[in-house]
mmCIF file of C-alpha atoms in Angstrom:
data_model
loop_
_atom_site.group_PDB
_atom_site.id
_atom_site.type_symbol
_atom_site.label_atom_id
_atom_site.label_comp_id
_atom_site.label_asym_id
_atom_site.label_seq_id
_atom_site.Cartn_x
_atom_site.Cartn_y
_atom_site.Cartn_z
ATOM 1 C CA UNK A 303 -19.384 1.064 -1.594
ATOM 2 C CA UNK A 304 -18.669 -1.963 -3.871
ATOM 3 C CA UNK A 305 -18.430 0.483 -7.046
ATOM 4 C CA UNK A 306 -15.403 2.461 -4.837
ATOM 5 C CA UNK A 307 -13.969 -0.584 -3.967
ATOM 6 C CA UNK A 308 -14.094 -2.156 -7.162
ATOM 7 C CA UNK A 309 -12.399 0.654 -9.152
ATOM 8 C CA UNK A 310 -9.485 1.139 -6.330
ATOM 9 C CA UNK A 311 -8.702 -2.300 -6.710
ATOM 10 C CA UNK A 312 -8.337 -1.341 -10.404
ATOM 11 C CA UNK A 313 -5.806 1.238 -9.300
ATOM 12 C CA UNK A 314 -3.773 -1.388 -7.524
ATOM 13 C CA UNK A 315 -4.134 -3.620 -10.260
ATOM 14 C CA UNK A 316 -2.573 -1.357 -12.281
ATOM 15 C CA UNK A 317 0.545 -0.321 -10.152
ATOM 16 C CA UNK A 318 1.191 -3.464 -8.592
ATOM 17 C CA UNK A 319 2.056 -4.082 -12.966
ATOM 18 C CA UNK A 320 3.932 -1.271 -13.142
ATOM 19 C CA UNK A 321 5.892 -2.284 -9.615
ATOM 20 C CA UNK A 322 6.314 -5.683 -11.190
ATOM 21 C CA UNK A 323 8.372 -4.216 -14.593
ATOM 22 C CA UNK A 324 10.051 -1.576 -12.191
ATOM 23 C CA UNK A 325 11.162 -4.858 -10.308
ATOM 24 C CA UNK A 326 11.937 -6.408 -13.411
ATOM 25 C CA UNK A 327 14.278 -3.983 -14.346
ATOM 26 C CA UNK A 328 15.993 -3.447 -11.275
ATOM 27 C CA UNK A 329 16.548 -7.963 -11.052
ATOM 28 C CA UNK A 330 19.860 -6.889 -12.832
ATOM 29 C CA UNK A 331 21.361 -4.919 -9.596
ATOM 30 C CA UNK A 332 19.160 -7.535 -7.474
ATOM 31 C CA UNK A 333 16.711 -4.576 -5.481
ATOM 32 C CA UNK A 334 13.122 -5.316 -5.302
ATOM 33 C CA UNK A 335 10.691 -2.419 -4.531
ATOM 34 C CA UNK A 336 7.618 -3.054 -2.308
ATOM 35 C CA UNK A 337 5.409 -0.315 -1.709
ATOM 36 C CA UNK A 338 2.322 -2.107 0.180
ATOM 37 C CA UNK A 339 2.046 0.651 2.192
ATOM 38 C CA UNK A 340 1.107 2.991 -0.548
ATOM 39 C CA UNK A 341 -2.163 0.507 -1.773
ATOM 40 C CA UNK A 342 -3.464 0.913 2.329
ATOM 41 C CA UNK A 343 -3.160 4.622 2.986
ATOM 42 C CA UNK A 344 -5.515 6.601 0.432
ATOM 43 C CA UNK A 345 -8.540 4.219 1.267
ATOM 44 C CA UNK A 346 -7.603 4.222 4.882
ATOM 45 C CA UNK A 347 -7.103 8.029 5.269
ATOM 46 C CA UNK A 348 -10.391 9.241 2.891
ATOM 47 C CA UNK A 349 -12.843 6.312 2.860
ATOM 48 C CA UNK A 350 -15.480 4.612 5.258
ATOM 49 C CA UNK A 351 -13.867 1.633 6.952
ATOM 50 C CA UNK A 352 -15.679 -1.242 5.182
ATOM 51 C CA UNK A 353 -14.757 0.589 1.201
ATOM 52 C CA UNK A 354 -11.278 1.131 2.432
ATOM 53 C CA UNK A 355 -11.007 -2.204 4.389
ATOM 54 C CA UNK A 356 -12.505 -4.321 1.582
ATOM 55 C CA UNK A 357 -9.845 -2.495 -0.928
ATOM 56 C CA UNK A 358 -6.915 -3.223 0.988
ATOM 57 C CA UNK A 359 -7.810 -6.844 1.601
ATOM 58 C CA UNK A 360 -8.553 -7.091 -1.961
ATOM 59 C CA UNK A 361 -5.065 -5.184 -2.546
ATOM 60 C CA UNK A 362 -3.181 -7.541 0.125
ATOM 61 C CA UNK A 363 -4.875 -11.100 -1.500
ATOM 62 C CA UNK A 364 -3.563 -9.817 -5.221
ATOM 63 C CA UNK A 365 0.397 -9.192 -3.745
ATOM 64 C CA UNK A 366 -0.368 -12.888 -1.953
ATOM 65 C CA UNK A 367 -0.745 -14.037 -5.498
ATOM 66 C CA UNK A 368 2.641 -13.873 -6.392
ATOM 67 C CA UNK A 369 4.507 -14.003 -2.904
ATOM 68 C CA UNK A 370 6.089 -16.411 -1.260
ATOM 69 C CA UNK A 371 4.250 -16.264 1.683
ATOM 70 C CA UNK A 372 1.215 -18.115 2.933
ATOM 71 C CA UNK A 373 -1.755 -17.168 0.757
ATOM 72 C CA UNK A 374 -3.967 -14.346 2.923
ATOM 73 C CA UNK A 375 -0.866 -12.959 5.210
ATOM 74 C CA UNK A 376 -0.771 -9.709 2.975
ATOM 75 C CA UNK A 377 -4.174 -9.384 3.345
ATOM 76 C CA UNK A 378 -4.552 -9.875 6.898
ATOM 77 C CA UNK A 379 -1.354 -7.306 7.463
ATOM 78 C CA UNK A 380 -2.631 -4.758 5.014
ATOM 79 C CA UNK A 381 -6.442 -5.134 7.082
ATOM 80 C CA UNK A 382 -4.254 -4.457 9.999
ATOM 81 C CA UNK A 383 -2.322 -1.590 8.369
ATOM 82 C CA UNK A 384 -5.487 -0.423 7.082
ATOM 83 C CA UNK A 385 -7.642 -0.101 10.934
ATOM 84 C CA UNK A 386 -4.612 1.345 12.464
ATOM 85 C CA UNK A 387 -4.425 4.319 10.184
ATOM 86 C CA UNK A 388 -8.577 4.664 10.044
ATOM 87 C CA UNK A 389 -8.408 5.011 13.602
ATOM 88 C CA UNK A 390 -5.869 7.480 13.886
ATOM 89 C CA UNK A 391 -6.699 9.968 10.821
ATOM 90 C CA UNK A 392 -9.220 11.967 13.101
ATOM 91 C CA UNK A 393 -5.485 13.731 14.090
ATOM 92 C CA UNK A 394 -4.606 14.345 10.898
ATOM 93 C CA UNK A 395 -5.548 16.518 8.039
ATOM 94 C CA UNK A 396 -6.029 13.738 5.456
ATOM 95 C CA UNK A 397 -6.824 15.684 2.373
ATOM 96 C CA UNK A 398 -3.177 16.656 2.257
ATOM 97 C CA UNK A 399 -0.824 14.959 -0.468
ATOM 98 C CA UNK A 400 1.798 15.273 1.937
ATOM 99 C CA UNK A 401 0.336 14.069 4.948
ATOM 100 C CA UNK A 402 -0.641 10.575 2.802
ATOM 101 C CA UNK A 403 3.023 10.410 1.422
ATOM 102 C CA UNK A 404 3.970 10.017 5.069
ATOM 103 C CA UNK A 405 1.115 8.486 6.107
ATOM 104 C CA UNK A 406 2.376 5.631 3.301
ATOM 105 C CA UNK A 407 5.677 5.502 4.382
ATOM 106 C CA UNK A 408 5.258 5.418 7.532
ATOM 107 C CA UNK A 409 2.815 2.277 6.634
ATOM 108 C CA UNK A 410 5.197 0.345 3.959
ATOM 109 C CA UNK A 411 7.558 0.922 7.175
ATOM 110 C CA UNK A 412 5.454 -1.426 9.603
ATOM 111 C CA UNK A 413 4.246 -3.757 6.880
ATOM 112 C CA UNK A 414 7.792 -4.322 4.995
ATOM 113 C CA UNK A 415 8.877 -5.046 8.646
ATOM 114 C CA UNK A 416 6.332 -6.979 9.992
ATOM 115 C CA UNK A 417 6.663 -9.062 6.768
ATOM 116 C CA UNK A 418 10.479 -9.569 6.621
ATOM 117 C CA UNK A 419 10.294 -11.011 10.277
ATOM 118 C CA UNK A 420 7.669 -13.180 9.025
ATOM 119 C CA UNK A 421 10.263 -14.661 6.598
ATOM 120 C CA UNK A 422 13.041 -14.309 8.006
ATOM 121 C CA UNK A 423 13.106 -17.890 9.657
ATOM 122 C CA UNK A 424 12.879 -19.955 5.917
ATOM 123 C CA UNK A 425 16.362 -17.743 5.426
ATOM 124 C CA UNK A 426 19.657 -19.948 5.034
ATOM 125 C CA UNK A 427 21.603 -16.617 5.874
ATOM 126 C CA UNK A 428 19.665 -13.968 8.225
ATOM 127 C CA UNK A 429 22.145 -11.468 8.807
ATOM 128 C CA UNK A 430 22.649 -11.307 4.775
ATOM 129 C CA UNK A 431 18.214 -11.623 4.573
ATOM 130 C CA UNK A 432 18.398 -8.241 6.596
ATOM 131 C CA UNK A 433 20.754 -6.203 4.654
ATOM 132 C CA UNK A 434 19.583 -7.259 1.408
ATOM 133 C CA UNK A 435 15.868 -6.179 3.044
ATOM 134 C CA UNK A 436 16.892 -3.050 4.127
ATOM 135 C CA UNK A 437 18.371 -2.280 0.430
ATOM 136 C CA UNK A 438 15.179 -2.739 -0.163
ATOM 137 C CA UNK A 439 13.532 -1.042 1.934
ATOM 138 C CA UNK A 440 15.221 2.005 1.434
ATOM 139 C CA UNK A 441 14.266 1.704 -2.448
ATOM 140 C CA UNK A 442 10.882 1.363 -1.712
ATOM 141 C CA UNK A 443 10.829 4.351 0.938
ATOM 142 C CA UNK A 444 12.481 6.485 -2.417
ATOM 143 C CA UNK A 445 9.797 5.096 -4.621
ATOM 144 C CA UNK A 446 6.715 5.871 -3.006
ATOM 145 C CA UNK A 447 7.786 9.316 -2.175
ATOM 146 C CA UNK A 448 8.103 9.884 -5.687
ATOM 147 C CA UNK A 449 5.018 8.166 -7.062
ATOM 148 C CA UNK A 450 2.541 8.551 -3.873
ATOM 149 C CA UNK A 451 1.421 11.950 -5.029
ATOM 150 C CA UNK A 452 0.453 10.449 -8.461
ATOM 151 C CA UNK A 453 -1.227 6.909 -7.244
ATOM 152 C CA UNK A 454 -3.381 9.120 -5.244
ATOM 153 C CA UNK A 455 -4.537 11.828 -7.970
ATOM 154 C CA UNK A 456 -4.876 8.561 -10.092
ATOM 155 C CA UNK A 457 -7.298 6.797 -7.156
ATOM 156 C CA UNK A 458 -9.084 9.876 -7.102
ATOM 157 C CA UNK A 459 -10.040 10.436 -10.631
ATOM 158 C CA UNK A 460 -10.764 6.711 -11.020
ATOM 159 C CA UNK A 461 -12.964 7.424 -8.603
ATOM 160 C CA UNK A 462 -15.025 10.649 -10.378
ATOM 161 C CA UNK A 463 -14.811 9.097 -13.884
ATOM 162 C CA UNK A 464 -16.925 5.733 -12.033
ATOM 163 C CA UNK A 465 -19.434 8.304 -10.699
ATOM 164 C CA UNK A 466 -17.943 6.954 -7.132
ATOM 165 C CA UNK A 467 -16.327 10.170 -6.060
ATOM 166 C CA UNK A 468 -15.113 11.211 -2.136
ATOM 167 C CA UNK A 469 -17.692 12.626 0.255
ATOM 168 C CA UNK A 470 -16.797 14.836 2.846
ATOM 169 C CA UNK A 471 -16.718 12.610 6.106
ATOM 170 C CA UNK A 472 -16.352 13.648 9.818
ATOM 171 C CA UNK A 473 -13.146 12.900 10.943
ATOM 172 C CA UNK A 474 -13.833 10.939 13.529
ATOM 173 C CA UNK A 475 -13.320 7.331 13.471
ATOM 174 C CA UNK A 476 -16.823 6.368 13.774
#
């Protein structure tokens, strides 16, 4: 469990640094791309609950690094984000790429939502907050179609080079 935990964390380690020269780049038309979503669903959709719940957390706390949001809310949403789509993936087939593309957007949906209202109130400006957020958003949502497929190929061979590969599990959510 650690050993899978450990080595997806490496994973999000290593696009939340490519998300952060993406986002560099795109400072000059002033678009950020946030694709939390996309660091919850793989562990939530093919992982036990404590491996995929200790990744996200871990996953959440390193985006509260560099947020400007109390430390731990990213964490605590992407926990959230992270028992609401273990509990429903019994109805899904969760071995499909497709199924965790939409599985992520669908997820970057509630959690880039669920965070903006969280901000929203230190805005000067709310009504300009919103659209500027939902320029974002809209980014993001085109980014993580694109690069879902790829994050998850990339958590999965992380996973069989560490010797920590995915066991068949019941679907269930116990």
């Amino acid at each position: 469990m650690k050993r899978r935990a450990l080595l997806l964390t490496l994973a999000s380690l290593l696009l939340a640094a490519l998300l952060g020269e993406l986002n560099h780049y795109l400072g000059a038309w002033q678009l950020h791309v946030w694709c939390g979503g996309l660091f919850v669903a793989f562990a939530a959709l093919r992982l036990d609950f404590r491996t995929g719940a200790t990744a996200a957390f871990l996953a959440g706390l390193l985006f509260d690094a560099n947020a400007p949001v109390a430390f731990g809310t990213q964490a605590l949403l992407f926990l959230a984000a992270h028992a609401v789509i273990f509990n429903a993936r019994a109805r899904a087939p969760r071995e499909v790429t497709l199924v965790g593309v939409i599985i992520a957007l669908l997820a970057n949906l509630a959690l880039f939502l669920a965070l903006s209202f969280l901000r929203i109130g230190a805005s000067p400006a709310p009504g300009e907050t919103w659209m500027r957020d939902f320029a974002d958003l809209l980014v993001s949502q085109a980014v993580i179609a694109l690069i879902a497929p790829w994050f998850f190929a990339l958590q999965v061979r992380l996973l069989q080079i560490g010797g920590a590969g995915l066991r068949e599990t019941a679907r269930s959510a116990i």
